Amino acid sequence: MNLRSETAKGTALSAPATLYVGLLVAAPLIILIAYSLWTQTYVDLDRTPTLANYREALTDPLVRHLMIRSILISAAVTVVTVALAYPIAYFIALKAKKKTLWLLLITIPFWSSYLLRVFAWKLILGFNGVMNSALLALGLIDEPLTFLLYNEFAVVLTLAHAWAPFAILPIFVSIQKIDPSLLEAATDLGSNKLESFLRVTLPLTTQGIIAACLIIFIPTVGDYVTPSLVGGSDGKMIANLIQVQFGAANNWPLGATLSLLAMLSVGFVAIVFVIGASTLGRRIR
Amino acid sequence: MKRLSGLQTYAILYLVFLYVPVLLLPLFSFNDGTIVAFPIKGWTLEWYRQLAGEATLLNSLVNSLIVGSVAALLSTSMGLFAARAFVRYQFTGKRFSEGIVMLPLVVPGIIVASSMLVLFISVGLRPSLTAVILGHTLLALPFSVSILKSAFDDFDISLEEAAFDLGSGVWETFRRVTLPIVVPGIVSSILVTFTVSFDEFVLAFFLSGNDPTLPVYIWSQIRFPAKLPNTLALGSLLLLASVLLLVVAELFRRRSSNKLV
């Protein structure tokens, strides 16, 4: 089969999917940009282009506060999730006898509704919730703990649980790819277990770690369900503010502006992180 | 019993952390009390029984079934062609379009949801089940493409070549050789994409308008403490349905790739 017909066939067959995603991601973005330049005047849209929304968003301390908090919460979630997941990925890839079974066990809980998993944490951490009632019944505490629910801690914990497999799988794949002879060579050359982990395994899995971080960081910045259910007022994130603009506040132009700014901030942090982490990975090696 | 290593102990504790929250919903859905707390007051099926009489619930269930089925069929048919192209052909722009198709996985949900709402309103499509279907098809596509790619990956091209040599046409070869081999992959893709849609909340919340899907209905019930036991019962049924569907999907996927993992 010659190359030209391969290109033609490949392009034609993949076109529906590519165009569908391309259109439904690109077209809304363009319209979102348009909206961000318009203004809402009560019930009408004023279509005169202006940067007023950006000015409002960038000078509003609430917006800045929520944006920074969202990024910090997501960064914390990323660190916690990846740190907890790495040993599991390592265990499954190199130590476990039944890899398939372990991978299945890790993924099954995440085949359930995200909304319900987050909701479950609300029930666990609540004032009259599962955790408090269990601790009271066991006599470990005298009165319910109040610091469990409705704060950043609850959001980080819930998200770290919800995104666990997304950290485990990419790291597992990258550990799986390491040539065992490299580890043997390290041992033969006198490295102890810790040294060969730090100087062989860890640097070679940098790509997996970076992938895991991005897969968790990017979507969690815009998470709506978790901050709404377990965040309380201290755990609100940027997505809550965006939803209000599209809902109760009925200020779509401002909502569009906030969406775009959130996307830009996430993209910026992600790019800086990738460059930083790759450089670090190379230097260790 | 053999002594567990540190890593093994950690792995088991980790599994407990993963499973306990999920299993709490079914546990308390049988609790004979309206507060979710220990100790369990007694066992009852009352909450499940009450679900059958909720007209809005049944309505949203039907909505979810419609949305899930249509989105699954749409995303799987587009995914089928795309996966075939990605595995079988080398072409310029292949990496680019493979990347594009995976995009919905990494864009934050709120941004997909808000931007789609804005798009649909601009072209005159009011929030409706149709809007949700279009959105869910987008979210489900990456799943469909990855599953079907792995189904085509293990497909031996020489089988098709043999069919051509023996005089079959393109369509006949596809129908009698290619399709039967990838059918388990297709079934797996349909089940997984259905579940993605069935469980999805944020997009449906923005786009469903006056026709709630099941997760949107659950969201509306979460606010009422009196309704909590019913929500738990409903949630447990949903968990069970998702897990069952995906276990079946996984079995099919394994059959299609004829290998473990």
Coordinates of C-alpha atoms in Angstrom, one line a residue:
Chain A
M1 CA 0.0 0.0 0.0
N2 CA 1.5 3.3 -0.9
L3 CA 2.0 6.2 1.4
R4 CA -0.5 8.5 -0.1
S5 CA -3.5 6.2 0.2
E6 CA -2.3 5.5 3.8
T7 CA -2.4 9.2 4.6
A8 CA -5.8 9.5 2.9
K9 CA -7.3 6.5 4.7
G10 CA -5.9 7.3 8.1
T11 CA -7.0 10.9 7.9
A12 CA -10.5 10.0 6.6
L13 CA -11.0 7.4 9.3
S14 CA -9.8 9.5 12.2
A15 CA -11.5 12.7 10.9
P16 CA -14.9 12.3 12.6
A17 CA -13.4 11.9 16.1
T18 CA -10.7 14.5 15.6
L19 CA -13.1 17.0 14.1
Y20 CA -15.7 16.4 16.8
V21 CA -13.3 16.9 19.6
G22 CA -11.5 19.7 17.8
L23 CA -14.8 21.6 17.1
L24 CA -16.3 21.1 20.5
V25 CA -13.2 22.2 22.3
A26 CA -12.0 24.9 19.9
A27 CA -15.4 26.5 19.0
P28 CA -16.5 27.0 22.6
L29 CA -13.1 28.5 23.4
I30 CA -13.5 31.1 20.7
I31 CA -17.0 31.9 21.8
L32 CA -15.8 32.0 25.4
I33 CA -13.2 34.6 24.4
A34 CA -15.9 36.6 22.6
Y35 CA -18.1 36.5 25.7
S36 CA -15.2 37.6 27.9
L37 CA -15.0 40.8 25.9
W38 CA -18.7 41.6 26.2
T39 CA -20.5 42.9 29.3
Q40 CA -23.7 41.9 31.1
T41 CA -26.1 44.8 31.6
Y42 CA -29.0 43.4 33.7
V43 CA -30.8 41.0 31.3
D44 CA -29.0 42.1 28.1
L45 CA -25.6 41.5 26.7
D46 CA -23.6 44.5 25.6
R47 CA -21.5 43.3 22.6
T48 CA -19.1 46.3 22.6
P49 CA -15.7 44.8 23.0
T50 CA -14.1 45.8 26.3
L51 CA -11.5 44.5 28.7
A52 CA -13.7 45.5 31.7
N53 CA -14.2 41.9 32.8
Y54 CA -10.5 41.2 32.8
R55 CA -10.0 44.4 34.8
E56 CA -12.7 43.4 37.2
A57 CA -11.4 39.8 37.6
L58 CA -7.8 40.8 38.0
T59 CA -8.4 43.5 40.5
D60 CA -11.0 41.6 42.6
P61 CA -9.3 40.3 45.7
L62 CA -11.8 37.5 46.0
V63 CA -11.0 36.2 42.5
R64 CA -7.3 36.4 43.2
H65 CA -7.8 34.7 46.5
L66 CA -9.9 31.8 45.0
M67 CA -7.5 31.3 42.1
I68 CA -4.4 31.1 44.3
R69 CA -6.2 28.8 46.7
S70 CA -7.4 26.6 43.9
I71 CA -3.9 26.2 42.6
L72 CA -2.4 25.6 46.1
I73 CA -5.1 23.1 46.9
S74 CA -4.5 21.3 43.6
A75 CA -0.8 21.4 44.1
A76 CA -1.2 19.9 47.6
V77 CA -3.5 17.2 46.2
T78 CA -1.0 16.4 43.5
V79 CA 1.9 16.1 45.9
V80 CA -0.1 14.0 48.4
T81 CA -1.6 11.7 45.8
V82 CA 1.6 11.1 43.9
A83 CA 3.6 10.5 47.1
L84 CA 1.0 8.0 48.4
A85 CA 0.8 6.3 45.0
Y86 CA 4.4 5.9 44.2
P87 CA 5.1 3.1 46.7
I88 CA 2.0 1.3 45.5
A89 CA 3.0 1.6 41.9
Y90 CA 6.5 0.4 42.9
F91 CA 5.1 -2.5 44.8
I92 CA 2.8 -3.6 42.0
A93 CA 5.4 -3.3 39.3
L94 CA 8.3 -4.9 41.0
K95 CA 7.2 -6.9 44.1
A96 CA 3.6 -8.1 43.7
K97 CA 3.0 -11.6 42.4
K98 CA -0.5 -11.0 41.0
K99 CA -0.1 -7.7 39.1
T100 CA -3.3 -8.0 37.2
L101 CA -5.3 -8.6 40.4
W102 CA -3.7 -5.7 42.1
L103 CA -4.3 -3.3 39.2
L104 CA -7.9 -4.4 39.1
L105 CA -8.3 -3.9 42.9
I106 CA -6.9 -0.4 42.6
T107 CA -9.2 0.6 39.8
I108 CA -12.6 -1.0 40.8
P109 CA -13.5 1.7 43.4
F110 CA -13.1 4.4 40.6
W111 CA -15.5 2.7 38.4
S112 CA -18.2 4.3 40.6
S113 CA -19.7 7.7 40.4
Y114 CA -17.4 10.6 41.3
L115 CA -20.2 12.5 42.8
L116 CA -21.0 9.6 45.2
R117 CA -17.4 9.1 46.2
V118 CA -17.1 12.7 47.2
F119 CA -20.5 12.5 48.9
A120 CA -19.2 9.6 50.9
W121 CA -16.4 11.7 52.3
K122 CA -18.9 14.3 53.4
L123 CA -20.7 11.6 55.4
I124 CA -17.4 10.3 56.9
L125 CA -16.0 13.7 58.0
G126 CA -19.2 15.4 59.2
F127 CA -19.9 16.6 62.7
N128 CA -22.4 13.8 63.3
G129 CA -20.6 11.7 60.7
V130 CA -19.1 8.2 60.5
M131 CA -15.6 9.1 61.7
N132 CA -16.8 11.1 64.8
S133 CA -19.4 8.6 65.8
A134 CA -17.0 5.8 65.5
L135 CA -14.3 7.6 67.5
L136 CA -16.9 8.5 70.2
A137 CA -18.2 5.0 70.3
L138 CA -14.7 3.7 70.8
G139 CA -14.1 6.3 73.6
L140 CA -11.2 7.9 71.8
I141 CA -12.7 11.3 71.9
D142 CA -15.2 13.0 74.2
E143 CA -16.8 15.3 71.7
P144 CA -17.0 15.4 67.9
L145 CA -14.0 16.8 66.1
T146 CA -15.0 19.9 64.1
F147 CA -11.9 20.3 62.0
L148 CA -12.6 17.4 59.7
L149 CA -15.2 18.8 57.4
Y150 CA -15.6 22.1 55.5
N151 CA -12.0 23.2 55.0
E152 CA -9.0 22.8 52.7
F153 CA -8.0 19.6 54.5
A154 CA -11.3 17.9 53.6
V155 CA -10.9 19.0 50.0
V156 CA -7.3 17.7 49.7
L157 CA -8.2 14.4 51.4
T158 CA -11.2 13.8 49.2
L159 CA -9.4 14.7 46.0
A160 CA -6.4 12.6 46.9
H161 CA -8.8 9.7 47.3
A162 CA -10.7 10.4 44.1
W163 CA -7.6 10.7 41.9
A164 CA -5.5 7.9 43.3
P165 CA -5.5 5.5 40.3
F166 CA -4.6 8.4 38.0
A167 CA -1.4 8.7 39.9
I168 CA -0.7 4.9 40.2
L169 CA -1.2 3.9 36.6
P170 CA 1.3 6.2 34.8
I171 CA 4.0 5.6 37.5
F172 CA 3.3 1.9 37.3
V173 CA 3.9 2.0 33.6
S174 CA 7.1 3.9 33.9
I175 CA 8.5 1.6 36.5
Q176 CA 7.4 -1.4 34.5
K177 CA 9.5 -0.1 31.6
I178 CA 12.8 0.0 33.5
D179 CA 15.3 -2.6 32.2
P180 CA 16.0 -4.9 35.3
S181 CA 19.6 -5.2 34.2
L182 CA 20.1 -1.5 35.1
L183 CA 19.2 -2.3 38.7
E184 CA 21.4 -5.3 38.7
A185 CA 24.3 -3.3 37.4
A186 CA 23.7 -0.7 40.1
T187 CA 23.8 -3.5 42.7
D188 CA 26.9 -5.0 41.1
L189 CA 28.7 -1.7 41.2
G190 CA 28.1 -1.5 44.9
S191 CA 25.0 0.6 45.3
N192 CA 22.7 -0.3 48.2
K193 CA 19.0 -0.5 47.8
L194 CA 18.4 3.2 48.6
E195 CA 21.1 4.4 46.3
S196 CA 20.0 2.3 43.3
F197 CA 16.4 3.6 43.9
L198 CA 17.5 7.2 44.1
R199 CA 19.9 7.0 41.2
V200 CA 18.3 4.5 38.9
T201 CA 14.6 3.9 39.5
L202 CA 13.6 7.4 40.5
P203 CA 15.3 9.3 37.6
L204 CA 14.0 6.8 35.1
T205 CA 10.4 7.2 36.3
T206 CA 10.5 11.0 36.1
Q207 CA 8.3 11.0 33.0
G208 CA 5.7 8.8 34.8
I209 CA 5.7 11.1 37.8
I210 CA 5.3 14.2 35.5
A211 CA 2.4 12.6 33.7
A212 CA 0.8 11.6 37.0
C213 CA 1.2 15.2 38.3
L214 CA -0.4 16.8 35.2
I215 CA -3.2 14.3 35.0
I216 CA -4.1 15.2 38.6
F217 CA -3.2 18.9 38.8
I218 CA -5.0 20.2 35.7
P219 CA -8.5 18.8 36.3
T220 CA -8.5 19.3 40.0
V221 CA -8.0 23.0 39.8
G222 CA -11.3 23.2 38.1
D223 CA -13.1 20.7 40.3
Y224 CA -16.6 21.8 41.3
V225 CA -18.1 18.9 43.2
T226 CA -15.5 18.4 45.9
P227 CA -15.2 22.0 47.1
S228 CA -19.0 22.3 47.0
L229 CA -19.7 19.3 49.1
V230 CA -16.8 19.1 51.6
G231 CA -15.1 22.5 51.2
G232 CA -17.4 24.8 53.2
S233 CA -16.6 28.5 52.9
D234 CA -12.9 27.9 53.6
G235 CA -12.6 25.3 50.9
K236 CA -14.3 27.1 48.0
M237 CA -12.4 27.0 44.7
I238 CA -12.5 29.0 41.5
A239 CA -15.0 26.5 39.9
N240 CA -17.6 27.5 42.5
L241 CA -17.3 31.2 41.5
I242 CA -17.5 30.3 37.8
Q243 CA -20.6 28.3 38.4
V244 CA -22.2 31.2 40.3
Q245 CA -21.6 33.5 37.3
F246 CA -23.3 31.1 34.9
G247 CA -26.0 30.3 37.4
A248 CA -27.4 32.6 40.2
A249 CA -25.4 35.8 39.3
N250 CA -26.2 35.4 35.6
N251 CA -23.1 37.2 34.5
W252 CA -21.8 35.0 31.7
P253 CA -19.2 37.4 30.4
L254 CA -17.5 37.4 33.8
G255 CA -17.9 33.6 34.0
A256 CA -16.2 33.3 30.6
T257 CA -13.4 35.5 31.7
L258 CA -12.9 33.5 34.9
S259 CA -12.9 30.3 32.9
L260 CA -10.2 31.6 30.5
L261 CA -8.1 33.0 33.4
A262 CA -8.3 29.7 35.2
M263 CA -7.2 27.9 32.1
L264 CA -4.3 30.3 31.5
S265 CA -3.1 30.0 35.1
V266 CA -3.3 26.2 35.1
G267 CA -1.5 26.1 31.8
F268 CA 1.2 28.4 33.1
V269 CA 1.8 26.5 36.3
A270 CA 1.8 23.2 34.4
I271 CA 4.4 24.4 31.8
V272 CA 6.7 25.8 34.5
F273 CA 6.3 22.5 36.4
V274 CA 7.1 20.3 33.4
I275 CA 10.2 22.3 32.6
G276 CA 11.4 22.4 36.2
A277 CA 10.7 18.7 36.8
S278 CA 12.4 17.5 33.6
T279 CA 15.5 19.6 34.3
L280 CA 15.6 18.2 37.8
G281 CA 15.2 14.6 36.5
R282 CA 18.1 15.0 34.1
R283 CA 20.3 16.5 36.8
I284 CA 19.8 13.6 39.2
R285 CA 20.7 11.2 36.4
Chain B
M1 CA 1.0 -17.0 57.9
K2 CA 4.0 -15.5 56.3
R3 CA 5.1 -12.2 57.7
L4 CA 4.2 -9.2 55.5
S5 CA 6.9 -6.9 54.3
G6 CA 6.6 -3.2 54.9
L7 CA 5.6 -2.5 51.4
Q8 CA 2.9 -5.2 51.5
T9 CA 1.4 -3.8 54.7
Y10 CA 1.3 -0.3 53.1
A11 CA -0.4 -1.7 50.0
I12 CA -3.1 -3.3 52.1
L13 CA -3.7 -0.2 54.2
Y14 CA -3.9 1.8 50.9
L15 CA -6.6 -0.6 49.6
V16 CA -8.5 0.0 52.8
F17 CA -8.3 3.7 52.3
L18 CA -9.6 3.3 48.7
Y19 CA -12.5 1.0 49.6
V20 CA -13.9 2.2 52.9
P21 CA -15.5 5.4 51.6
V22 CA -17.1 3.6 48.7
L23 CA -18.4 0.8 50.8
L24 CA -19.9 3.1 53.4
L25 CA -22.8 4.1 51.1
P26 CA -24.2 0.6 50.7
L27 CA -23.6 -0.2 54.4
F28 CA -25.6 2.8 55.7
S29 CA -28.3 2.4 53.0
F30 CA -29.5 -0.6 55.0
N31 CA -29.4 1.4 58.3
D32 CA -32.7 1.8 60.1
G33 CA -32.1 5.5 60.9
T34 CA -31.9 8.8 59.1
I35 CA -28.5 9.8 60.5
V36 CA -25.3 8.4 59.0
A37 CA -23.4 7.5 62.1
F38 CA -22.3 4.5 64.2
P39 CA -23.7 2.5 65.8
I40 CA -26.0 1.1 63.1
K41 CA -29.6 1.2 64.5
G42 CA -30.9 -1.9 62.7
W43 CA -31.3 -3.3 59.2
T44 CA -34.0 -2.3 56.8
L45 CA -34.9 -2.3 53.1
E46 CA -37.4 0.5 53.6
W47 CA -35.2 3.1 51.8
Y48 CA -35.0 1.0 48.7
R49 CA -38.7 0.4 48.8
Q50 CA -39.4 4.1 48.9
L51 CA -37.3 4.7 45.8
A52 CA -39.8 2.9 43.6
G53 CA -42.5 5.5 44.2
E54 CA -40.4 8.6 43.3
A55 CA -41.7 9.7 39.9
T56 CA -38.9 12.4 39.4
L57 CA -36.3 9.7 40.2
L58 CA -37.7 7.3 37.6
N59 CA -37.9 10.1 35.1
S60 CA -34.2 11.0 35.6
L61 CA -33.2 7.4 35.4
V62 CA -34.9 7.2 32.0
N63 CA -33.1 10.4 31.0
S64 CA -29.8 8.9 32.0
L65 CA -30.4 5.7 30.2
I66 CA -31.3 7.6 27.0
V67 CA -28.3 9.9 27.3
G68 CA -25.9 7.1 28.2
S69 CA -27.0 4.8 25.3
V70 CA -26.9 7.5 22.6
A71 CA -23.6 8.9 23.8
A72 CA -22.1 5.4 24.0
L73 CA -23.1 4.6 20.5
L74 CA -21.9 7.9 19.1
S75 CA -18.6 7.9 20.8
T76 CA -17.9 4.2 20.1
S77 CA -18.7 4.5 16.4
M78 CA -16.4 7.5 16.0
G79 CA -13.8 5.8 18.2
L80 CA -13.9 2.7 16.1
F81 CA -12.9 4.5 12.9
A82 CA -10.3 6.6 14.7
A83 CA -8.7 3.7 16.6
R84 CA -8.6 1.7 13.3
A85 CA -6.8 4.7 11.6
F86 CA -4.3 5.2 14.5
V87 CA -3.3 1.5 14.7
R88 CA -3.4 0.5 11.1
Y89 CA -2.1 3.6 9.1
Q90 CA 0.9 5.8 9.3
F91 CA -0.1 9.3 8.3
T92 CA 0.9 12.9 8.6
G93 CA -0.8 14.5 11.5
K94 CA -1.4 11.2 13.3
R95 CA 0.2 12.2 16.5
F96 CA -1.6 15.5 16.4
S97 CA -5.0 14.0 16.0
E98 CA -4.3 11.3 18.6
G99 CA -3.5 14.2 21.0
I100 CA -6.6 16.1 20.0
V101 CA -8.9 13.1 20.7
M102 CA -7.4 12.7 24.2
L103 CA -7.9 16.4 25.1
P104 CA -11.3 16.1 26.9
L105 CA -9.5 14.0 29.5
V106 CA -7.3 16.9 30.6
V107 CA -9.5 19.9 30.4
P108 CA -11.0 20.8 33.8
G109 CA -14.7 19.8 33.9
I110 CA -16.0 23.3 34.8
I111 CA -14.3 24.8 31.7
V112 CA -15.7 22.1 29.4
A113 CA -19.1 22.6 30.9
S114 CA -19.2 26.4 30.9
S115 CA -17.7 26.7 27.4
M116 CA -20.2 24.1 25.9
L117 CA -23.1 25.9 27.5
V118 CA -22.0 29.1 25.9
L119 CA -21.4 27.4 22.5
F120 CA -24.8 25.6 22.5
I121 CA -26.7 28.8 23.5
S122 CA -24.9 30.7 20.7
V123 CA -26.0 28.2 18.1
G124 CA -29.6 28.2 19.5
L125 CA -29.5 24.8 21.3
R126 CA -31.2 25.3 24.7
P127 CA -30.0 23.1 27.6
S128 CA -31.6 19.8 27.0
L129 CA -30.8 16.1 26.9
T130 CA -29.5 16.6 23.3
A131 CA -27.0 19.0 24.7
V132 CA -25.9 16.5 27.4
I133 CA -25.6 13.8 24.8
L134 CA -23.3 15.9 22.7
G135 CA -21.2 16.8 25.7
H136 CA -21.0 13.2 27.0
T137 CA -20.0 11.9 23.6
L138 CA -17.1 14.3 23.8
L139 CA -16.1 13.2 27.3
A140 CA -16.4 9.5 26.4
L141 CA -14.4 9.6 23.2
P142 CA -11.0 9.3 24.7
F143 CA -12.1 6.2 26.6
S144 CA -13.6 4.6 23.5
V145 CA -10.5 5.4 21.4
S146 CA -8.1 3.9 23.9
I147 CA -10.1 0.7 24.4
L148 CA -10.5 0.2 20.7
K149 CA -6.9 1.0 20.0
S150 CA -5.9 -1.9 22.3
A151 CA -8.4 -4.1 20.5
F152 CA -6.9 -3.3 17.1
D153 CA -3.4 -3.5 18.4
D154 CA -3.5 -7.3 18.7
F155 CA -5.2 -7.7 15.4
D156 CA -3.0 -9.6 13.0
I157 CA -3.1 -7.8 9.6
S158 CA -2.2 -11.0 7.8
L159 CA -5.7 -12.3 8.5
E160 CA -7.2 -9.5 6.5
E161 CA -4.6 -10.0 3.8
A162 CA -5.5 -13.6 3.6
A163 CA -9.2 -12.7 3.2
F164 CA -8.3 -10.3 0.3
D165 CA -6.1 -13.0 -1.3
L166 CA -9.0 -15.4 -1.1
G167 CA -11.2 -13.0 -3.0
S168 CA -13.1 -11.1 -0.4
G169 CA -13.9 -7.5 -1.0
V170 CA -13.2 -4.6 1.4
W171 CA -16.6 -4.7 3.0
E172 CA -16.8 -8.5 3.2
T173 CA -13.4 -8.6 4.8
F174 CA -14.4 -6.0 7.3
R175 CA -17.7 -7.8 8.1
R176 CA -16.4 -11.4 8.2
V177 CA -12.8 -11.0 9.5
T178 CA -12.1 -7.6 11.1
L179 CA -15.4 -7.0 12.9
P180 CA -15.8 -10.4 14.6
I181 CA -12.3 -10.1 16.0
V182 CA -12.9 -6.6 17.4
V183 CA -16.4 -7.1 18.6
P184 CA -15.4 -7.7 22.2
G185 CA -13.5 -4.4 22.1
I186 CA -16.6 -2.7 20.8
V187 CA -18.8 -4.1 23.5
S188 CA -16.3 -3.1 26.1
S189 CA -16.1 0.4 24.7
I190 CA -19.9 0.7 24.6
L191 CA -20.2 -0.4 28.3
V192 CA -17.4 1.9 29.5
T193 CA -18.6 5.0 27.6
F194 CA -22.1 4.3 28.8
T195 CA -20.8 4.3 32.4
V196 CA -18.8 7.4 31.9
S197 CA -22.0 9.2 30.8
F198 CA -24.2 7.5 33.4
D199 CA -21.9 8.8 36.3
E200 CA -21.1 12.2 34.9
F201 CA -22.3 15.1 36.9
V202 CA -20.8 18.6 36.2
L203 CA -21.5 18.7 32.4
A204 CA -25.0 17.4 32.9
F205 CA -25.6 19.9 35.7
F206 CA -24.8 22.8 33.3
L207 CA -26.5 21.4 30.2
S208 CA -29.5 19.3 31.2
G209 CA -31.9 22.2 31.8
N210 CA -35.3 20.9 33.0
D211 CA -34.5 17.3 32.2
P212 CA -32.2 16.1 35.0
T213 CA -30.0 13.0 34.6
L214 CA -29.6 10.7 37.6
P215 CA -26.5 12.3 39.0
V216 CA -28.2 15.8 38.7
Y217 CA -31.2 14.4 40.5
I218 CA -29.0 13.0 43.3
W219 CA -27.3 16.4 43.6
S220 CA -30.7 18.0 44.1
Q221 CA -31.5 15.4 46.8
I222 CA -28.2 15.7 48.7
R223 CA -29.3 19.0 50.2
F224 CA -32.2 17.5 52.0
P225 CA -31.1 15.7 55.2
A226 CA -34.5 13.9 55.4
K227 CA -33.9 12.4 52.0
L228 CA -30.5 11.1 53.0
P229 CA -31.3 7.4 53.4
N230 CA -33.1 7.4 50.0
T231 CA -30.1 9.1 48.4
L232 CA -27.8 6.4 50.0
A233 CA -30.0 3.6 48.6
L234 CA -30.1 5.2 45.2
G235 CA -26.3 5.8 45.3
S236 CA -25.7 2.2 46.3
L237 CA -27.7 0.9 43.3
L238 CA -25.8 3.3 41.1
L239 CA -22.5 2.0 42.4
L240 CA -23.6 -1.5 41.9
A241 CA -24.7 -0.8 38.3
S242 CA -21.4 0.9 37.4
V243 CA -19.2 -1.7 38.9
L244 CA -21.2 -4.5 37.2
L245 CA -21.1 -2.8 33.9
L246 CA -17.4 -2.2 34.1
V247 CA -16.5 -5.7 35.2
V248 CA -18.4 -7.0 32.2
A249 CA -16.6 -4.5 30.0
E250 CA -13.3 -5.6 31.4
L251 CA -14.1 -9.2 30.7
F252 CA -14.9 -8.3 27.1
R253 CA -11.8 -6.2 26.8
R254 CA -9.6 -9.1 27.9
R255 CA -11.3 -11.4 25.4
S256 CA -10.5 -8.9 22.7
S257 CA -6.9 -8.5 23.5
N258 CA -6.5 -12.1 24.5
K259 CA -4.0 -11.2 27.2
L260 CA -4.0 -10.1 30.8
V261 CA -3.8 -6.4 31.6

